[in-house]
N, CA and C atoms as an extended XYZ file, in Angstrom:
303
Properties=species:S:1:pos:R:3:atomname:S:1:resname:S:1:resid:I:1 pbc="F F F"
N       187.832       41.503       82.402 N   MET     1
C       187.667       42.718       82.502 CA  MET     1
C       189.231       42.964       83.455 C   MET     1
N       190.263       43.671       82.846 N   GLU     2
C       191.346       44.161       83.867 CA  GLU     2
C       190.960       45.429       84.673 C   GLU     2
N       191.154       45.034       86.097 N   ILE     3
C       191.095       45.970       87.054 CA  ILE     3
C       192.481       46.842       87.627 C   ILE     3
N       192.347       48.043       87.079 N   ASP     4
C       193.685       48.893       87.445 CA  ASP     4
C       194.118       49.195       89.068 C   ASP     4
N       194.823       49.452       89.285 N   ASP     5
C       195.083       49.920       90.761 CA  ASP     5
C       194.347       50.790       91.140 C   ASP     5
N       193.914       51.767       90.409 N   LYS     6
C       193.573       53.173       91.100 CA  LYS     6
C       192.197       52.740       91.266 C   LYS     6
N       191.539       52.170       90.478 N   LEU     7
C       190.043       51.725       90.931 CA  LEU     7
C       189.898       50.502       91.905 C   LEU     7
N       190.895       49.831       92.161 N   LEU     8
C       190.750       48.840       93.326 CA  LEU     8
C       190.974       49.861       94.251 C   LEU     8
N       191.688       50.415       94.288 N   SER     9
C       191.809       51.421       95.587 CA  SER     9
C       190.881       51.914       95.999 C   SER     9
N       189.995       52.729       95.207 N   LYS    10
C       188.639       53.269       95.394 CA  LYS    10
C       187.926       52.663       95.757 C   LYS    10
N       187.710       51.432       95.338 N   ILE    11
C       186.770       50.205       96.104 CA  ILE    11
C       187.307       49.946       97.258 C   ILE    11
N       188.246       49.801       97.583 N   LYS    12
C       189.087       49.200       99.084 CA  LYS    12
C       188.694       50.398      100.053 C   LYS    12
N       189.135       51.352       99.598 N   SER    13
C       188.627       52.476      100.398 CA  SER    13
C       187.408       52.794      100.851 C   SER    13
N       186.359       52.535      100.043 N   LYS    14
C       184.973       52.432      100.265 CA  LYS    14
C       184.568       51.396      101.235 C   LYS    14
N       185.458       50.360      101.009 N   LEU    15
C       185.090       48.927      101.958 CA  LEU    15
C       185.700       49.039      103.449 C   LEU    15
N       186.998       50.329      103.457 N   ARG    16
C       187.528       50.319      104.472 CA  ARG    16
C       188.514       49.364      104.436 C   ARG    16
N       189.288       48.732      103.586 N   ILE    17
C       189.931       47.602      103.327 CA  ILE    17
C       191.275       47.879      103.605 C   ILE    17
N       192.346       47.433      104.287 N   THR    18
C       193.510       47.870      103.973 CA  THR    18
C       194.628       46.824      103.904 C   THR    18
N       194.194       45.634      103.839 N   PHE    19
C       194.976       44.587      103.549 CA  PHE    19
C       194.808       44.120      102.234 C   PHE    19
N       195.937       43.332      101.974 N   ASN    20
C       195.764       42.902      100.252 CA  ASN    20
C       195.440       41.385      100.054 C   ASN    20
N       195.140       40.710      100.964 N   HIS    21
C       195.244       39.168      100.468 CA  HIS    21
C       193.796       38.902      100.114 C   HIS    21
N       192.792       39.755       99.840 N   GLN    22
C       191.577       39.410       99.519 CA  GLN    22
C       191.353       40.284       98.236 C   GLN    22
N       192.451       40.995       97.464 N   ASP    23
C       192.787       41.731       96.179 CA  ASP    23
C       191.882       40.949       94.972 C   ASP    23
N       192.081       39.447       95.106 N   ASP    24
C       191.400       39.001       94.034 CA  ASP    24
C       189.977       38.614       93.990 C   ASP    24
N       189.441       38.592       95.318 N   LEU    25
C       187.901       38.292       95.584 CA  LEU    25
C       187.522       39.697       95.142 C   LEU    25
N       187.901       41.080       95.622 N   ILE    26
C       187.496       42.234       95.580 CA  ILE    26
C       187.531       42.810       93.968 C   ILE    26
N       188.637       41.889       93.196 N   LYS    27
C       188.619       42.334       91.371 CA  LYS    27
C       187.498       41.671       90.977 C   LYS    27
N       187.229       40.466       91.509 N   ASP    28
C       185.897       39.742       91.076 CA  ASP    28
C       184.558       40.517       91.246 C   ASP    28
N       184.681       41.005       92.464 N   MET    29
C       183.298       42.057       92.837 CA  MET    29
C       182.995       42.836       92.060 C   MET    29
N       184.400       43.881       91.506 N   ILE    30
C       184.746       44.701       90.655 CA  ILE    30
C       184.044       44.190       89.394 C   ILE    30
N       184.481       43.212       88.832 N   SER    31
C       183.972       42.857       87.151 CA  SER    31
C       182.583       42.358       87.515 C   SER    31
N       181.990       41.965       88.599 N   GLU    32
C       180.687       41.445       88.454 CA  GLU    32
C       179.851       42.673       88.611 C   GLU    32
N       180.024       43.907       89.365 N   GLY    33
C       179.342       45.031       89.751 CA  GLY    33
C       179.335       45.554       88.200 C   GLY    33
N       180.593       45.777       87.521 N   VAL    34
C       180.542       46.472       86.040 CA  VAL    34
C       179.666       45.908       85.069 C   VAL    34
N       179.776       44.293       85.021 N   ALA    35
C       178.996       43.574       84.235 CA  ALA    35
C       177.410       43.635       84.837 C   ALA    35
N       177.058       43.719       86.012 N   PHE    36
C       175.674       44.098       86.342 CA  PHE    36
C       175.160       45.591       85.619 C   PHE    36
N       176.054       46.779       85.904 N   LEU    37
C       175.865       48.073       85.657 CA  LEU    37
C       175.640       48.116       84.079 C   LEU    37
N       176.653       47.469       83.315 N   GLU    38
C       176.701       47.587       82.145 CA  GLU    38
C       175.297       46.591       81.530 C   GLU    38
N       174.566       46.155       82.212 N   SER    39
C       173.727       45.020       81.743 CA  SER    39
C       172.396       46.064       81.791 C   SER    39
N       172.572       46.806       82.753 N   LYS    40
C       171.467       48.075       82.908 CA  LYS    40
C       171.693       49.104       81.871 C   LYS    40
N       172.850       49.742       81.427 N   ALA    41
C       172.953       51.100       80.839 CA  ALA    41
C       173.771       50.973       79.741 C   ALA    41
N       174.170       49.742       79.058 N   GLY    42
C       175.255       49.347       78.323 CA  GLY    42
C       176.630       50.005       78.824 C   GLY    42
N       177.299       50.229       77.568 N   PRO    43
C       178.986       50.232       77.821 CA  PRO    43
C       179.205       51.405       78.773 C   PRO    43
N       180.046       51.439       79.733 N   LEU    44
C       180.068       52.404       80.625 CA  LEU    44
C       181.456       52.929       80.757 C   LEU    44
N       181.733       54.292       81.003 N   PRO    45
C       183.280       54.513       81.072 CA  PRO    45
C       183.855       54.239       82.586 C   PRO    45
N       184.609       52.939       82.982 N   ILE    46
C       184.537       53.193       84.247 CA  ILE    46
C       186.230       53.218       84.533 C   ILE    46
N       186.805       54.601       84.554 N   HIS    47
C       188.117       54.896       84.205 CA  HIS    47
C       188.328       56.271       85.635 C   HIS    47
N       189.055       55.876       86.487 N   VAL    48
C       189.053       56.611       87.456 CA  VAL    48
C       189.704       58.165       86.899 C   VAL    48
N       190.537       58.231       85.980 N   GLU    49
C       191.312       59.311       85.561 CA  GLU    49
C       190.196       60.234       84.659 C   GLU    49
N       188.997       59.582       84.258 N   GLU    50
C       188.019       60.439       83.396 CA  GLU    50
C       187.320       61.145       84.362 C   GLU    50
N       187.108       62.419       83.838 N   ASN    51
C       186.295       63.116       84.669 CA  ASN    51
C       184.882       63.957       84.163 C   ASN    51
N       184.175       62.947       84.074 N   SER    52
C       182.614       63.234       83.328 CA  SER    52
C       181.590       62.709       84.368 C   SER    52
N       180.381       63.406       84.451 N   ARG    53
C       179.280       63.185       85.106 CA  ARG    53
C       179.044       61.501       85.161 C   ARG    53
N       178.864       60.801       83.554 N   LEU    54
C       178.653       59.528       83.684 CA  LEU    54
C       179.443       58.608       84.214 C   LEU    54
N       181.014       58.818       84.341 N   THR    55
C       182.346       58.290       85.118 CA  THR    55
C       181.655       58.498       86.477 C   THR    55
N       181.396       59.455       87.174 N   HIS    56
C       180.870       59.727       88.352 CA  HIS    56
C       180.246       58.929       89.078 C   HIS    56
N       179.378       58.924       88.309 N   LEU    57
C       178.023       58.046       88.591 CA  LEU    57
C       178.075       56.670       88.598 C   LEU    57
N       178.829       56.128       87.169 N   SER    58
C       179.118       54.699       87.330 CA  SER    58
C       180.466       54.056       88.443 C   SER    58
N       181.060       54.875       88.510 N   ILE    59
C       182.141       54.602       89.846 CA  ILE    59
C       181.542       54.564       91.181 C   ILE    59
N       180.283       55.695       91.528 N   LYS    60
C       179.750       55.472       92.911 CA  LYS    60
C       178.802       54.380       92.751 C   LYS    60
N       178.083       54.313       91.715 N   LEU    61
C       177.367       52.642       91.920 CA  LEU    61
C       178.062       51.601       91.747 C   LEU    61
N       179.010       51.652       91.407 N   LEU    62
C       180.071       50.713       91.498 CA  LEU    62
C       180.789       50.279       92.717 C   LEU    62
N       181.048       51.222       93.372 N   LYS    63
C       181.643       51.476       94.856 CA  LYS    63
C       180.334       50.579       95.631 C   LYS    63
N       179.137       51.258       95.614 N   GLU    64
C       177.997       50.703       96.250 CA  GLU    64
C       177.722       49.435       96.007 C   GLU    64
N       177.834       48.849       94.582 N   TYR    65
C       177.472       47.614       94.550 CA  TYR    65
C       178.480       46.603       95.540 C   TYR    65
N       179.656       46.714       95.248 N   CYS    66
C       180.914       46.639       95.814 CA  CYS    66
C       180.590       46.216       97.485 C   CYS    66
N       180.247       47.408       97.801 N   ARG    67
C       180.003       47.511       99.481 CA  ARG    67
C       178.791       46.529       99.762 C   ARG    67
N       177.766       46.354       98.838 N   TYR    68
C       176.603       45.420       99.212 CA  TYR    68
C       177.210       44.082       99.040 C   TYR    68
N       177.826       43.634       98.286 N   ASP    69
C       178.297       42.526       97.677 CA  ASP    69
C       179.401       42.387       98.939 C   ASP    69
N       179.940       43.007       99.444 N   TRP    70
C       180.898       42.595      100.449 CA  TRP    70
C       180.180       42.189      101.992 C   TRP    70
N       179.193       43.116      102.173 N   ASN    71
C       178.168       42.741      103.224 CA  ASN    71
C       177.479       41.540      103.099 C   ASN    71
N       177.400       40.929      101.956 N   GLY    72
C       176.260       39.823      101.975 CA  GLY    72
C       174.817       40.546      101.460 C   GLY    72
N       174.714       41.617      100.956 N   THR    73
C       173.472       42.240      100.717 CA  THR    73
C       173.272       42.390       99.287 C   THR    73
N       174.036       41.965       98.376 N   ILE    74
C       173.706       42.246       96.996 CA  ILE    74
C       172.544       41.931       96.671 C   ILE    74
N       171.443       41.116       97.017 N   ALA    75
C       170.323       41.115       96.746 CA  ALA    75
C       169.334       42.505       97.146 C   ALA    75
N       169.647       43.289       97.965 N   LEU    76
C       169.180       44.367       98.033 CA  LEU    76
C       169.295       45.663       97.017 C   LEU    76
N       170.380       45.569       96.792 N   PHE    77
C       171.082       46.602       95.770 CA  PHE    77
C       170.179       47.331       94.688 C   PHE    77
N       169.906       46.465       93.762 N   GLU    78
C       168.973       47.013       92.749 CA  GLU    78
C       167.736       47.723       93.457 C   GLU    78
N       167.029       46.906       94.393 N   LYS    79
C       166.085       47.581       94.731 CA  LYS    79
C       166.221       49.109       95.568 C   LYS    79
N       167.423       49.360       96.235 N   ASP    80
C       167.708       50.334       96.920 CA  ASP    80
C       168.447       51.503       96.156 C   ASP    80
N       168.841       50.894       95.203 N   TYR    81
C       169.580       51.968       94.014 CA  TYR    81
C       168.910       52.202       92.802 C   TYR    81
N       167.623       51.689       92.606 N   LEU    82
C       166.883       51.834       91.797 CA  LEU    82
C       166.907       53.269       90.605 C   LEU    82
N       166.598       54.294       91.665 N   SER    83
C       166.682       55.591       90.895 CA  SER    83
C       168.037       55.936       90.593 C   SER    83
N       168.880       55.447       91.147 N   ASP    84
C       170.242       55.749       90.510 CA  ASP    84
C       170.796       55.281       89.398 C   ASP    84
N       170.180       53.809       89.375 N   ILE    85
C       170.450       53.106       88.195 CA  ILE    85
C       170.014       53.467       87.182 C   ILE    85
N       168.231       53.790       87.066 N   LEU    86
C       167.628       54.821       85.977 CA  LEU    86
C       168.410       56.093       85.612 C   LEU    86
N       168.928       56.721       86.552 N   ASN    87
C       169.707       57.801       86.203 CA  ASN    87
C       170.985       57.666       85.229 C   ASN    87
N       171.705       56.448       85.627 N   LEU    88
C       172.704       56.261       84.969 CA  LEU    88
C       172.258       55.914       83.639 C   LEU    88
N       171.269       54.624       83.523 N   GLN    89
C       170.774       54.479       82.040 CA  GLN    89
C       170.547       55.814       81.237 C   GLN    89
N       169.987       56.746       81.708 N   ILE    90
C       169.499       58.096       81.093 CA  ILE    90
C       170.726       58.826       80.550 C   ILE    90
N       171.834       59.085       82.036 N   GLN    91
C       173.086       59.666       81.165 CA  GLN    91
C       174.023       58.856       80.619 C   GLN    91
N       173.953       57.647       80.563 N   ALA    92
C       174.623       56.707       79.205 CA  ALA    92
C       174.034       56.938       78.182 C   ALA    92
N       172.612       56.996       77.793 N   ALA    93
C       171.615       57.493       76.847 CA  ALA    93
C       172.353       58.798       75.975 C   ALA    93
N       172.354       59.365       76.983 N   MET    94
C       172.389       60.707       76.604 CA  MET    94
C       173.958       61.167       75.937 C   MET    94
N       174.842       60.433       76.711 N   GLU    95
C       176.413       60.266       76.290 CA  GLU    95
C       176.582       59.894       74.928 C   GLU    95
N       175.608       58.411       74.362 N   ARG    96
C       176.062       57.868       73.443 CA  ARG    96
C       175.462       58.596       72.416 C   ARG    96
N       174.226       59.361       72.731 N   ARG    97
C       173.629       60.242       71.805 CA  ARG    97
C       174.431       61.400       71.226 C   ARG    97
N       175.205       62.033       72.359 N   LYS    98
C       176.034       63.038       71.738 CA  LYS    98
C       177.357       62.412       71.313 C   LYS    98
N       178.052       61.674       71.314 N   LYS    99
C       179.045       60.498       70.484 CA  LYS    99
C       178.738       60.791       69.050 C   LYS    99
N       177.358       59.926       68.987 N   ASN   100
C       176.559       59.508       67.622 CA  ASN   100
C       176.118       60.737       67.029 C   ASN   100
N       176.210       61.819       67.627 N   GLY   101
C       175.357       63.065       66.931 CA  GLY   101
C       174.067       63.165       66.736 C   GLY   101
């Protein structure tokens, strides 16, 4: 997955990271986070420019996933954000239903 600079910047801002020497590590965390969220809810629109409820929810959860990963507490993420993950699943299903008629 190609991580664009705007998404990387949003994640680094959430993590309060101002340096660039670990960008590759952060990009790996983002890719893993996207894979995790998509395994729960299917394909997601994770494009910073897109302005939809699903996009905002996806990016919010991705930022939190990366925060937990950065702090070494990723094992707690799914439990702590279960209701948000369920909401993501519902929103993604509703969006797919809208697109498919």
